[in-house]
XYZ file of N, CA and C in Angstrom:
819
model
N 15.876 -25.981 -19.948
C 16.139 -26.405 -18.564
C 16.214 -25.181 -17.649
N 15.737 -25.335 -16.442
C 15.780 -24.289 -15.437
C 17.056 -24.417 -14.614
N 17.855 -23.366 -14.605
C 19.051 -23.336 -13.764
C 18.770 -22.491 -12.536
N 18.936 -23.077 -11.351
C 18.639 -22.372 -10.102
C 19.959 -21.977 -9.445
N 20.194 -20.679 -9.328
C 21.443 -20.151 -8.794
C 21.241 -19.777 -7.330
N 21.999 -20.413 -6.452
C 21.970 -20.064 -5.030
C 23.341 -19.500 -4.668
N 23.380 -18.226 -4.299
C 24.642 -17.585 -3.934
C 24.851 -17.691 -2.428
N 26.000 -18.232 -2.050
C 26.296 -18.426 -0.630
C 27.500 -17.600 -0.196
N 27.375 -17.035 1.006
C 28.524 -16.382 1.642
C 28.460 -16.668 3.142
N 29.280 -17.604 3.573
C 29.410 -17.959 4.993
C 28.155 -18.558 5.620
N 27.197 -19.024 4.831
C 25.938 -19.511 5.433
C 25.497 -20.830 4.812
N 26.385 -21.824 4.824
C 26.107 -23.082 4.138
C 24.917 -23.838 4.722
N 24.637 -23.632 6.019
C 23.489 -24.325 6.618
C 22.173 -23.851 5.999
N 22.097 -22.549 5.684
C 20.893 -22.010 5.049
C 20.706 -22.572 3.646
N 21.803 -22.820 2.959
C 21.737 -23.384 1.610
C 21.028 -24.727 1.630
N 21.304 -25.535 2.634
C 20.686 -26.864 2.736
C 19.168 -26.737 2.804
N 18.676 -25.821 3.633
C 17.224 -25.618 3.747
C 16.638 -25.116 2.436
N 17.368 -24.239 1.769
C 16.901 -23.703 0.486
C 16.806 -24.819 -0.550
N 17.843 -25.636 -0.655
C 17.856 -26.745 -1.615
C 16.733 -27.737 -1.321
N 16.561 -28.075 -0.053
C 15.498 -29.014 0.325
C 14.122 -28.488 -0.080
N 13.907 -27.193 0.111
C 12.607 -26.615 -0.247
C 12.389 -26.627 -1.760
N 13.462 -26.447 -2.516
C 13.361 -26.501 -3.985
C 12.932 -27.896 -4.423
N 13.574 -28.907 -3.854
C 13.271 -30.290 -4.251
C 11.851 -30.697 -3.867
N 11.372 -30.182 -2.740
C 10.001 -30.472 -2.329
C 9.002 -29.734 -3.216
N 9.372 -28.500 -3.577
C 8.477 -27.648 -4.362
C 8.299 -28.145 -5.790
N 9.405 -28.564 -6.432
C 9.317 -29.059 -7.808
C 9.028 -30.556 -7.766
N 7.781 -30.903 -7.922
C 7.354 -32.290 -7.781
C 7.187 -32.972 -9.139
N 7.314 -34.271 -9.118
C 6.971 -35.119 -10.273
C 7.685 -34.705 -11.559
N 8.903 -34.149 -11.413
C 9.690 -33.739 -12.590
C 8.915 -32.806 -13.512
N 8.074 -31.937 -12.915
C 7.270 -30.995 -13.709
C 8.155 -30.042 -14.500
N 9.340 -29.759 -13.951
C 10.304 -28.887 -14.613
C 11.665 -29.583 -14.569
N 12.347 -29.620 -15.691
C 13.710 -30.134 -15.717
C 14.632 -29.050 -15.158
N 15.352 -29.342 -14.092
C 16.135 -28.291 -13.441
C 17.468 -28.820 -12.913
N 18.361 -27.876 -12.678
C 19.628 -28.157 -12.009
C 19.928 -26.995 -11.072
N 20.476 -27.319 -9.902
C 20.788 -26.305 -8.894
C 22.292 -26.012 -8.914
N 22.618 -24.734 -9.018
C 24.014 -24.295 -9.017
C 24.287 -23.527 -7.728
N 25.016 -24.162 -6.837
C 25.358 -23.535 -5.562
C 26.711 -22.845 -5.738
N 26.706 -21.529 -5.607
C 27.910 -20.743 -5.845
C 28.411 -20.168 -4.527
N 29.567 -20.664 -4.084
C 30.169 -20.087 -2.885
C 30.970 -18.852 -3.293
N 30.581 -17.721 -2.726
C 31.121 -16.425 -3.147
C 32.283 -15.972 -2.255
N 33.327 -16.823 -2.218
C 34.513 -16.471 -1.445
C 34.290 -16.443 0.050
N 33.513 -17.408 0.571
C 33.246 -17.465 2.014
C 34.533 -17.521 2.825
N 34.481 -16.920 4.022
C 35.639 -16.912 4.906
C 35.665 -18.134 5.827
N 34.590 -18.924 5.802
C 34.562 -20.151 6.604
C 34.715 -21.354 5.665
N 34.302 -22.532 6.130
C 34.474 -23.753 5.328
C 33.222 -24.105 4.509
N 32.464 -23.090 4.115
C 31.224 -23.316 3.363
C 31.442 -24.162 2.117
N 32.431 -23.813 1.332
C 32.652 -24.532 0.078
C 32.941 -26.004 0.325
N 33.777 -26.292 1.302
C 34.120 -27.682 1.628
C 32.893 -28.443 2.127
N 32.124 -27.808 2.995
C 30.931 -28.455 3.541
C 29.910 -28.760 2.436
N 29.661 -27.793 1.596
C 28.668 -27.966 0.529
C 29.136 -28.971 -0.518
N 30.414 -28.949 -0.828
C 30.973 -29.908 -1.793
C 30.803 -31.338 -1.288
N 30.996 -31.515 0.002
C 30.856 -32.846 0.604
C 29.391 -33.302 0.613
N 28.500 -32.405 1.008
C 27.077 -32.747 1.134
C 26.460 -33.118 -0.212
N 26.837 -32.391 -1.275
C 26.196 -32.588 -2.579
C 27.090 -33.312 -3.594
N 28.101 -33.984 -3.092
C 29.051 -34.687 -3.974
C 28.373 -35.719 -4.869
N 27.352 -36.396 -4.361
C 26.694 -37.462 -5.129
C 25.272 -37.097 -5.553
N 24.982 -35.802 -5.554
C 23.646 -35.329 -5.927
C 23.688 -34.836 -7.367
N 23.033 -35.556 -8.263
C 23.101 -35.182 -9.681
C 22.247 -33.967 -10.035
N 21.492 -33.471 -9.055
C 20.721 -32.253 -9.266
C 21.525 -30.995 -8.905
N 22.621 -31.172 -8.196
C 23.349 -30.029 -7.642
C 24.784 -29.951 -8.145
N 25.212 -28.739 -8.434
C 26.594 -28.444 -8.789
C 27.100 -27.413 -7.789
N 28.251 -27.656 -7.198
C 28.839 -26.709 -6.250
C 30.091 -26.104 -6.868
N 30.125 -24.780 -6.950
C 31.266 -24.069 -7.523
C 31.714 -22.970 -6.563
N 32.965 -22.576 -6.695
C 33.490 -21.478 -5.887
C 34.030 -20.386 -6.794
N 33.737 -19.132 -6.446
C 34.272 -18.008 -7.204
C 35.744 -17.754 -6.861
N 36.167 -18.251 -5.709
C 37.544 -18.039 -5.271
C 37.755 -16.750 -4.503
N 36.862 -15.813 -4.684
C 36.906 -14.537 -3.965
C 35.507 -13.960 -3.941
N 35.277 -12.994 -3.069
C 33.957 -12.374 -2.978
C 33.774 -11.399 -4.139
N 32.923 -11.762 -5.086
C 32.680 -10.941 -6.273
C 31.516 -9.979 -6.091
N 30.944 -9.948 -4.892
C 29.758 -9.134 -4.672
C 28.514 -9.856 -5.145
N 27.360 -9.257 -4.894
C 26.088 -9.886 -5.263
C 25.972 -10.070 -6.777
N 26.264 -9.017 -7.521
C 26.137 -9.082 -8.980
C 27.146 -10.042 -9.585
N 28.412 -9.901 -9.185
C 29.461 -10.750 -9.746
C 29.267 -12.216 -9.428
N 28.876 -12.516 -8.193
C 28.659 -13.907 -7.797
C 27.506 -14.557 -8.529
N 26.404 -13.826 -8.655
C 25.244 -14.374 -9.364
C 25.496 -14.504 -10.863
N 26.207 -13.553 -11.430
C 26.555 -13.663 -12.853
C 27.477 -14.849 -13.101
N 28.369 -15.104 -12.177
C 29.277 -16.259 -12.268
C 28.469 -17.546 -12.395
N 27.470 -17.697 -11.525
C 26.622 -18.887 -11.573
C 25.738 -18.924 -12.798
N 25.218 -17.767 -13.190
C 24.338 -17.694 -14.360
C 25.067 -18.121 -15.630
N 26.313 -17.707 -15.765
C 27.097 -18.057 -16.959
C 27.342 -19.564 -17.034
N 27.578 -20.194 -15.892
C 27.774 -21.651 -15.868
C 26.485 -22.353 -16.287
N 25.363 -21.890 -15.734
C 24.060 -22.500 -16.047
C 23.717 -22.340 -17.529
N 23.952 -21.176 -18.068
C 23.661 -20.930 -19.481
C 24.547 -21.800 -20.364
N 25.811 -21.934 -19.987
C 26.734 -22.790 -20.736
C 26.261 -24.238 -20.729
N 25.581 -24.646 -19.647
C 25.052 -26.012 -19.541
C 23.741 -26.201 -20.303
N 23.242 -25.127 -20.900
C 22.027 -25.247 -21.705
C 20.757 -24.748 -21.046
N 20.863 -24.085 -19.904
C 19.665 -23.562 -19.230
C 19.129 -22.345 -19.982
N 17.840 -22.376 -20.301
C 17.223 -21.245 -20.991
C 16.414 -20.371 -20.044
N 16.276 -20.824 -18.805
C 15.577 -20.072 -17.764
C 16.418 -20.139 -16.491
N 16.483 -19.013 -15.766
C 17.295 -18.958 -14.548
C 16.438 -18.490 -13.375
N 16.607 -19.144 -12.250
C 16.004 -18.701 -10.993
C 17.155 -18.302 -10.080
N 17.207 -17.050 -9.716
C 18.310 -16.533 -8.905
C 17.771 -16.235 -7.522
N 18.358 -16.884 -6.517
C 17.810 -16.781 -5.170
C 18.892 -16.650 -4.113
N 18.578 -15.896 -3.065
C 19.453 -15.846 -1.898
C 19.453 -17.200 -1.199
N 20.485 -17.459 -0.447
C 20.567 -18.728 0.284
C 19.574 -18.796 1.435
N 19.099 -17.644 1.905
C 18.174 -17.613 3.044
C 16.711 -17.552 2.603
N 16.435 -18.163 1.465
C 15.060 -18.249 0.944
C 14.562 -19.686 1.061
N 13.308 -19.830 1.468
C 12.643 -21.133 1.516
C 11.405 -21.041 0.630
N 11.293 -21.964 -0.310
C 10.182 -21.949 -1.270
C 8.992 -22.726 -0.725
N 7.802 -22.223 -1.014
C 6.587 -22.921 -0.601
C 6.046 -23.731 -1.786
N 5.078 -24.563 -1.492
C 4.519 -25.484 -2.477
C 4.079 -24.777 -3.752
N 4.580 -25.255 -4.887
C 4.177 -24.790 -6.216
C 4.720 -23.413 -6.611
N 5.491 -22.769 -5.742
C 5.941 -21.401 -6.009
C 6.833 -21.305 -7.247
N 7.731 -22.257 -7.410
C 8.647 -22.205 -8.556
C 7.884 -22.440 -9.853
N 6.971 -23.403 -9.844
C 6.190 -23.678 -11.055
C 5.344 -22.474 -11.450
N 4.746 -21.790 -10.475
C 3.907 -20.632 -10.775
C 4.725 -19.510 -11.416
N 5.947 -19.300 -10.943
C 6.822 -18.301 -11.568
C 7.208 -18.732 -12.974
N 7.543 -20.004 -13.112
C 7.951 -20.547 -14.415
C 6.808 -20.411 -15.430
N 5.616 -20.738 -14.993
C 4.438 -20.662 -15.863
C 4.164 -19.221 -16.279
N 4.259 -18.277 -15.331
C 4.005 -16.864 -15.633
C 5.051 -16.296 -16.582
N 6.297 -16.714 -16.410
C 7.374 -16.234 -17.287
C 7.074 -16.587 -18.738
N 6.620 -17.827 -18.957
C 6.310 -18.290 -20.313
C 5.008 -17.689 -20.827
N 3.986 -17.689 -19.990
C 2.653 -17.233 -20.396
C 2.654 -15.770 -20.825
N 3.338 -14.926 -20.052
C 3.336 -13.485 -20.321
C 4.535 -13.038 -21.156
N 5.352 -14.008 -21.575
C 6.557 -13.710 -22.357
C 7.390 -12.630 -21.684
N 7.522 -12.773 -20.399
C 8.227 -11.776 -19.593
C 9.735 -12.013 -19.612
N 10.473 -10.971 -19.262
C 11.916 -11.113 -19.080
C 12.210 -11.567 -17.661
N 11.367 -11.093 -16.715
C 11.606 -11.380 -15.291
C 10.283 -11.506 -14.564
N 10.201 -12.471 -13.656
C 9.061 -12.604 -12.744
C 9.594 -12.738 -11.324
N 8.779 -12.313 -10.371
C 9.213 -12.424 -8.967
C 8.034 -12.769 -8.065
N 8.309 -13.363 -6.899
C 7.249 -13.892 -6.049
C 6.781 -12.946 -4.939
N 5.795 -13.408 -4.214
C 5.306 -12.765 -2.989
C 6.263 -13.164 -1.865
N 6.849 -12.187 -1.202
C 7.907 -12.469 -0.222
C 7.391 -12.288 1.206
N 7.604 -13.325 2.038
C 7.140 -13.305 3.423
C 8.310 -13.377 4.406
N 8.056 -12.862 5.605
C 8.987 -13.061 6.708
C 8.833 -14.479 7.251
N 9.700 -14.837 8.157
C 9.684 -16.186 8.721
C 8.340 -16.525 9.368
N 7.676 -15.505 9.948
C 6.395 -15.740 10.635
C 5.191 -15.714 9.689
N 5.437 -15.552 8.400
C 4.357 -15.563 7.428
C 3.795 -14.194 7.086
N 4.233 -13.158 7.779
C 3.794 -11.802 7.457
C 4.491 -11.333 6.180
N 3.870 -10.381 5.493
C 4.429 -9.917 4.236
C 5.708 -9.114 4.488
N 6.735 -9.355 3.696
C 8.009 -8.631 3.861
C 8.069 -7.411 2.950
N 7.660 -7.589 1.728
C 7.612 -6.479 0.770
C 6.158 -6.297 0.368
N 5.514 -5.249 0.899
C 4.059 -5.121 0.701
C 3.671 -4.233 -0.469
N 4.652 -3.839 -1.290
C 4.363 -2.935 -2.387
C 4.778 -3.507 -3.744
N 3.922 -3.327 -4.724
C 4.214 -3.672 -6.115
C 4.241 -2.355 -6.886
N 5.354 -2.049 -7.503
C 5.505 -0.755 -8.153
C 4.824 -0.717 -9.518
N 3.939 0.267 -9.695
C 3.234 0.450 -10.962
C 3.524 1.809 -11.584
N 4.016 2.757 -10.765
C 4.266 4.107 -11.249
C 5.555 4.218 -12.050
N 5.731 5.352 -12.693
C 6.931 5.593 -13.480
C 8.140 5.800 -12.568
N 9.281 5.393 -13.054
C 10.524 5.580 -12.299
C 11.065 6.978 -12.629
N 10.372 8.001 -12.130
C 10.706 9.380 -12.454
C 11.623 9.995 -11.396
N 11.868 11.302 -11.514
C 12.796 11.973 -10.590
C 12.289 11.915 -9.150
N 10.968 11.991 -8.957
C 10.412 11.957 -7.602
C 10.663 10.590 -6.961
N 10.515 9.556 -7.760
C 10.812 8.211 -7.267
C 12.284 8.104 -6.872
N 13.165 8.563 -7.743
C 14.600 8.418 -7.517
C 15.110 9.220 -6.318
N 14.600 10.451 -6.148
C 15.172 11.335 -5.138
C 14.359 11.433 -3.846
N 13.119 10.959 -3.873
C 12.289 11.017 -2.663
C 11.891 9.622 -2.189
N 11.227 8.875 -3.049
C 10.711 7.571 -2.631
C 11.835 6.586 -2.302
N 12.929 6.637 -3.057
C 14.041 5.715 -2.798
C 14.811 6.046 -1.527
N 14.562 7.218 -0.961
C 15.204 7.581 0.305
C 14.256 7.240 1.456
N 14.646 6.249 2.226
C 13.758 5.710 3.261
C 13.262 6.782 4.223
N 14.151 7.703 4.630
C 13.767 8.711 5.612
C 12.730 9.683 5.055
N 12.746 9.933 3.746
C 11.746 10.797 3.113
C 10.477 10.016 2.794
N 10.637 8.790 2.362
C 9.512 7.929 2.004
C 8.548 7.756 3.171
N 9.094 7.592 4.372
C 8.263 7.344 5.562
C 7.286 8.476 5.845
N 7.663 9.699 5.473
C 6.823 10.859 5.793
C 5.824 11.214 4.691
N 5.853 10.474 3.586
C 4.963 10.780 2.469
C 3.514 10.372 2.763
N 2.544 11.184 2.359
C 1.129 10.792 2.493
C 0.842 9.568 1.625
N -0.081 8.739 2.066
C -0.404 7.519 1.341
C -0.935 7.810 -0.054
N -1.634 8.934 -0.240
C -2.194 9.267 -1.556
C -1.096 9.456 -2.601
N 0.081 9.914 -2.168
C 1.213 10.071 -3.090
C 1.830 8.707 -3.387
N 1.988 7.902 -2.351
C 2.548 6.555 -2.543
C 1.664 5.710 -3.468
N 0.353 5.952 -3.395
C -0.589 5.179 -4.214
C -0.410 5.411 -5.718
N 0.259 6.512 -6.071
C 0.534 6.778 -7.483
C 1.656 5.881 -8.011
N 2.424 5.311 -7.077
C 3.577 4.510 -7.466
C 3.432 3.025 -7.125
N 2.617 2.712 -6.112
C 2.562 1.340 -5.616
C 1.141 0.829 -5.408
N 1.002 -0.495 -5.528
C -0.217 -1.198 -5.125
C 0.169 -2.121 -3.976
N -0.706 -2.249 -2.994
C -0.468 -3.206 -1.913
C -0.573 -4.624 -2.473
N 0.439 -5.446 -2.241
C 0.483 -6.780 -2.848
C -0.676 -7.669 -2.411
N -1.227 -7.400 -1.242
C -2.322 -8.244 -0.753
C -3.645 -7.987 -1.473
N -3.683 -6.944 -2.297
C -4.887 -6.674 -3.094
C -4.785 -7.277 -4.496
N -3.633 -7.859 -4.811
C -3.388 -8.396 -6.153
C -3.640 -9.904 -6.154
N -4.518 -10.359 -7.011
C -4.882 -11.776 -7.046
C -4.302 -12.534 -8.238
N -3.957 -11.812 -9.300
C -3.412 -12.421 -10.513
C -2.074 -11.769 -10.854
N -1.226 -12.443 -11.641
C 0.031 -11.834 -12.059
C -0.194 -10.468 -12.700
N 0.667 -9.513 -12.363
C 0.506 -8.146 -12.842
C 1.873 -7.574 -13.219
N 1.860 -6.709 -14.229
C 3.114 -6.089 -14.661
C 3.566 -5.059 -13.632
N 4.868 -5.019 -13.401
C 5.458 -4.141 -12.396
C 6.652 -3.413 -13.004
N 7.087 -2.332 -12.349
C 8.261 -1.600 -12.815
C 9.491 -1.843 -11.935
N 9.364 -2.804 -11.017
C 10.446 -3.080 -10.076
C 10.250 -4.484 -9.521
N 11.328 -5.165 -9.188
C 11.213 -6.485 -8.581
C 11.937 -6.492 -7.238
N 11.732 -7.544 -6.481
C 12.357 -7.686 -5.160
C 13.515 -8.669 -5.302
N 14.720 -8.223 -4.951
C 15.935 -8.913 -5.377
C 16.338 -10.201 -4.695
N 15.657 -10.604 -3.621
C 16.086 -11.831 -2.934
C 15.798 -13.082 -3.756
N 14.874 -12.982 -4.721
C 14.507 -14.139 -5.543
C 13.789 -13.662 -6.797
N 14.271 -14.089 -7.956
C 13.601 -13.746 -9.207
C 13.962 -14.760 -10.283
N 13.096 -14.876 -11.278
C 13.298 -15.806 -12.385
C 13.361 -15.015 -13.675
N 14.277 -15.409 -14.571
C 14.450 -14.674 -15.824
C 14.519 -15.606 -17.020
N 14.123 -15.051 -18.170
C 14.389 -15.671 -19.454
C 15.868 -15.423 -19.751
N 16.651 -16.473 -19.928
C 18.102 -16.338 -20.038
C 18.530 -15.465 -21.216
N 17.852 -15.598 -22.345
C 18.221 -14.804 -23.528
C 17.987 -13.317 -23.269
N 16.818 -12.986 -22.727
C 16.502 -11.585 -22.444
C 17.403 -11.017 -21.349
N 17.784 -11.857 -20.426
C 18.690 -11.464 -19.337
C 20.073 -11.133 -19.897
N 20.570 -11.975 -20.761
C 21.877 -11.750 -21.387
C 21.839 -10.509 -22.279
N 20.701 -10.281 -22.924
C 20.562 -9.120 -23.817
C 20.755 -7.789 -23.102
N 20.485 -7.768 -21.785
C 20.708 -6.533 -21.009
C 21.957 -6.674 -20.122
N 22.783 -7.655 -20.457
C 24.070 -7.878 -19.760
C 23.926 -8.264 -18.290
N 22.820 -8.948 -17.973
C 22.594 -9.494 -16.627
C 22.768 -8.406 -15.556
N 23.311 -8.766 -14.403
C 23.517 -7.787 -13.336
C 24.783 -6.975 -13.615
N 24.755 -5.711 -13.252
C 25.890 -4.829 -13.493
C 26.949 -5.054 -12.411
N 28.102 -5.548 -12.814
C 29.158 -5.892 -11.861
C 29.978 -4.685 -11.408
N 29.615 -3.502 -11.867
C 30.285 -2.290 -11.388
C 29.848 -1.928 -9.980
N 28.747 -2.526 -9.526
C 28.343 -2.332 -8.129
C 28.565 -3.634 -7.368
N 29.029 -3.505 -6.143
C 29.344 -4.676 -5.324
C 28.101 -5.174 -4.591
N 27.296 -4.234 -4.121
C 26.135 -4.590 -3.302
C 25.141 -3.424 -3.307
N 23.849 -3.741 -3.342
C 22.727 -2.807 -3.294
C 22.478 -2.108 -4.638
N 21.204 -1.768 -4.841
C 20.691 -1.108 -6.046
C 20.691 -2.004 -7.285
N 20.927 -3.305 -7.095
C 20.856 -4.231 -8.233
C 19.459 -4.229 -8.850
N 18.426 -4.195 -7.992
C 17.054 -4.242 -8.490
C 16.718 -3.009 -9.322
N 17.138 -1.847 -8.836
C 16.857 -0.613 -9.562
C 17.540 -0.595 -10.920
N 18.780 -1.055 -10.947
C 19.543 -1.037 -12.196
C 18.993 -2.045 -13.197
N 18.769 -3.282 -12.751
C 18.254 -4.295 -13.676
C 16.855 -3.936 -14.153
N 16.008 -3.434 -13.262
C 14.660 -3.024 -13.661
C 14.717 -1.929 -14.716
N 15.587 -0.968 -14.509
C 15.748 0.131 -15.471
C 16.193 -0.400 -16.825
N 17.157 -1.307 -16.826
C 17.651 -1.869 -18.091
C 16.556 -2.625 -18.831
N 15.785 -3.410 -18.108
C 14.725 -4.194 -18.748
C 13.638 -3.294 -19.324
N 13.227 -2.291 -18.556
C 12.179 -1.374 -19.019
C 12.665 -0.581 -20.233
N 13.905 -0.131 -20.190
C 14.463 0.597 -21.339
C 14.538 -0.293 -22.579
N 14.598 -1.605 -22.360
C 14.651 -2.563 -23.469
C 13.256 -3.094 -23.832
N 12.229 -2.433 -23.288
C 10.818 -2.788 -23.551
C 10.488 -4.218 -23.139
N 11.067 -4.670 -22.039
C 10.793 -6.009 -21.519
C 9.834 -5.940 -20.333
N 9.147 -7.045 -20.077
C 8.161 -7.109 -18.995
C 8.746 -7.666 -17.697
N 8.336 -7.036 -16.586
C 8.594 -7.545 -15.239
C 7.227 -7.882 -14.655
N 7.056 -9.111 -14.181
C 5.746 -9.569 -13.702
C 5.827 -10.010 -12.240
N 4.925 -9.486 -11.427
C 4.767 -9.939 -10.038
C 3.764 -11.087 -10.016
N 4.140 -12.200 -9.375
C 3.290 -13.398 -9.319
C 2.837 -13.607 -7.870
N 1.647 -13.125 -7.501
C 1.220 -13.151 -6.099
C 1.023 -14.546 -5.514
N 0.694 -15.519 -6.361
C 0.470 -16.880 -5.858
C 1.747 -17.623 -5.527
N 2.875 -17.162 -6.061
C 4.169 -17.807 -5.791
C 4.747 -17.213 -4.520
N 4.685 -17.963 -3.434
C 5.078 -17.408 -2.133
C 6.357 -18.055 -1.609
N 7.231 -17.195 -1.088
C 8.492 -17.671 -0.506
C 8.703 -17.017 0.857
N 9.519 -17.670 1.666
C 9.975 -17.077 2.923
C 11.390 -16.542 2.715
N 11.614 -15.294 3.124
C 12.964 -14.726 3.106
C 13.381 -14.511 4.553
N 14.338 -15.307 4.999
C 14.684 -15.348 6.415
C 15.627 -14.238 6.843
N 16.231 -13.553 5.867
C 17.204 -12.485 6.159
C 18.301 -12.985 7.087
N 18.892 -14.105 6.695
C 19.866 -14.781 7.552
C 21.233 -14.151 7.592
N 21.621 -13.435 6.550
C 22.971 -12.881 6.499
C 23.032 -11.572 7.266
N 24.162 -11.317 7.927
C 24.351 -10.066 8.653
C 25.529 -9.319 8.059
N 25.451 -8.000 8.083
C 26.504 -7.189 7.500
C 26.845 -6.038 8.416
N 28.027 -5.503 8.256
C 28.489 -4.362 9.025
C 27.725 -3.108 8.570
N 27.138 -2.377 9.543
C 26.288 -1.236 9.199
C 27.044 -0.123 8.480
N 28.298 0.100 8.843
C 29.096 1.132 8.174
C 29.347 0.752 6.718
N 29.604 -0.535 6.498
C 29.816 -1.004 5.126
C 28.543 -0.885 4.317
N 27.408 -1.192 4.945
C 26.128 -1.093 4.257
C 25.910 0.326 3.752
N 26.120 1.306 4.632
C 25.935 2.706 4.248
C 26.866 3.092 3.104
N 28.096 2.603 3.158
C 29.067 2.903 2.119
C 28.626 2.329 0.776
N 28.199 1.046 0.794
C 27.771 0.399 -0.446
C 26.512 1.050 -1.007
N 25.554 1.375 -0.132
C 24.311 2.007 -0.580
C 24.610 3.333 -1.259
N 25.432 4.163 -0.632
C 25.747 5.477 -1.180
C 26.471 5.364 -2.523
N 27.439 4.470 -2.587
C 28.224 4.293 -3.812
C 27.355 3.751 -4.950
N 26.537 2.736 -4.649
C 25.691 2.118 -5.681
C 24.589 3.061 -6.135
N 24.042 3.827 -5.195
C 22.994 4.805 -5.533
C 23.549 5.865 -6.487
N 24.728 6.373 -6.189
C 25.343 7.391 -7.035
C 25.580 6.846 -8.445
N 26.031 5.602 -8.517
C 26.275 4.965 -9.820
C 24.973 4.835 -10.609
N 23.908 4.399 -9.937
C 22.592 4.250 -10.574
C 22.088 5.594 -11.119
N 22.179 6.641 -10.307
C 21.666 7.954 -10.715
C 22.470 8.553 -11.869
N 23.772 8.361 -11.830
C 24.645 8.951 -12.858
C 24.567 8.207 -14.195
N 24.743 6.882 -14.120
C 24.947 6.117 -15.347
C 23.686 5.511 -15.945
N 22.639 5.354 -15.131
C 21.405 4.774 -15.664
C 20.279 5.798 -15.813
N 20.211 6.740 -14.873
C 19.169 7.757 -14.980
C 19.686 9.058 -15.592
N 20.989 9.173 -15.777
C 21.607 10.286 -16.506
C 21.339 11.662 -15.885
N 21.234 11.713 -14.546
C 21.093 13.012 -13.896
C 22.428 13.750 -13.935
N 22.364 15.088 -13.901
C 23.608 15.857 -14.022
C 24.480 15.715 -12.776
N 25.753 16.012 -12.938
C 26.754 15.788 -11.890
C 26.462 16.583 -10.624
N 25.975 17.811 -10.782
C 25.689 18.657 -9.620
C 24.576 18.057 -8.774
N 23.508 17.614 -9.434
C 22.384 17.006 -8.718
C 22.830 15.738 -7.993
N 23.645 14.932 -8.642
C 24.146 13.696 -8.019
C 25.080 14.004 -6.853
N 25.854 15.065 -6.998
C 26.770 15.469 -5.925
C 25.977 15.897 -4.686
N 24.945 16.694 -4.910
C 24.098 17.149 -3.784
C 23.434 15.947 -3.115
N 22.912 15.049 -3.924
C 22.248 13.843 -3.396
C 23.235 13.021 -2.557
N 24.448 12.926 -3.004
C 25.466 12.134 -2.295
C 25.817 12.729 -0.948
N 25.706 14.053 -0.838
C 26.082 14.739 0.402
C 24.955 14.781 1.422
N 23.750 14.457 0.986
C 22.605 14.490 1.915
C 22.668 13.321 2.893
């Protein structure tokens, strides 16, 4: 069974659109699925509203974490419930995602066909333009970690250097193996996901994709980009810019130290830049 995890924080109206798109996308019972709506300690009445709306919907389960566990903690909370219910495949999605026709089935099919640990879709903005135009094919080496991952340095790089690490997604017509996924929506094999301990709850927000991708690759697992599976990512949630910078810096330092094993001096210098 496919367990679909939707993590909500203060945006219950977006959840409704996401759920509706899932039900439209999965037609004719092609996939046996259940939707797990996880309220991640919202400060408004999201949990009450969602509980009321889906009270009589046998496809939906509404749960509350009771407090904000962060992106990793909230999604793991939902994943554990789904796995306990017998789900062998998980689709983890932001609440501000809208699925297009056949997108979920195409990801599900690719996950099984390629025996992948994780697959992810083609992500669009609300107007249909591409949101993430790069599929990573290069090695996750020191240059990637210290130059490409820094937006201000990445912008100034010549395209010939970027081409060693990325392919433009619009040139890809068939599912292709990647070294990185886009975190707003992804599907995983539950057993392989558990084998790498799912998302690392030591980080509250940001760098989840880098950490999970690193764990999967180190475990010789496949990450597959599925270009035909298209979704809209509305970017509905807003965050405090100072908090964002704090979380990015903290999560980046954790990733470099504990997953890439760079020495303390190098990580210290990187943190001060």
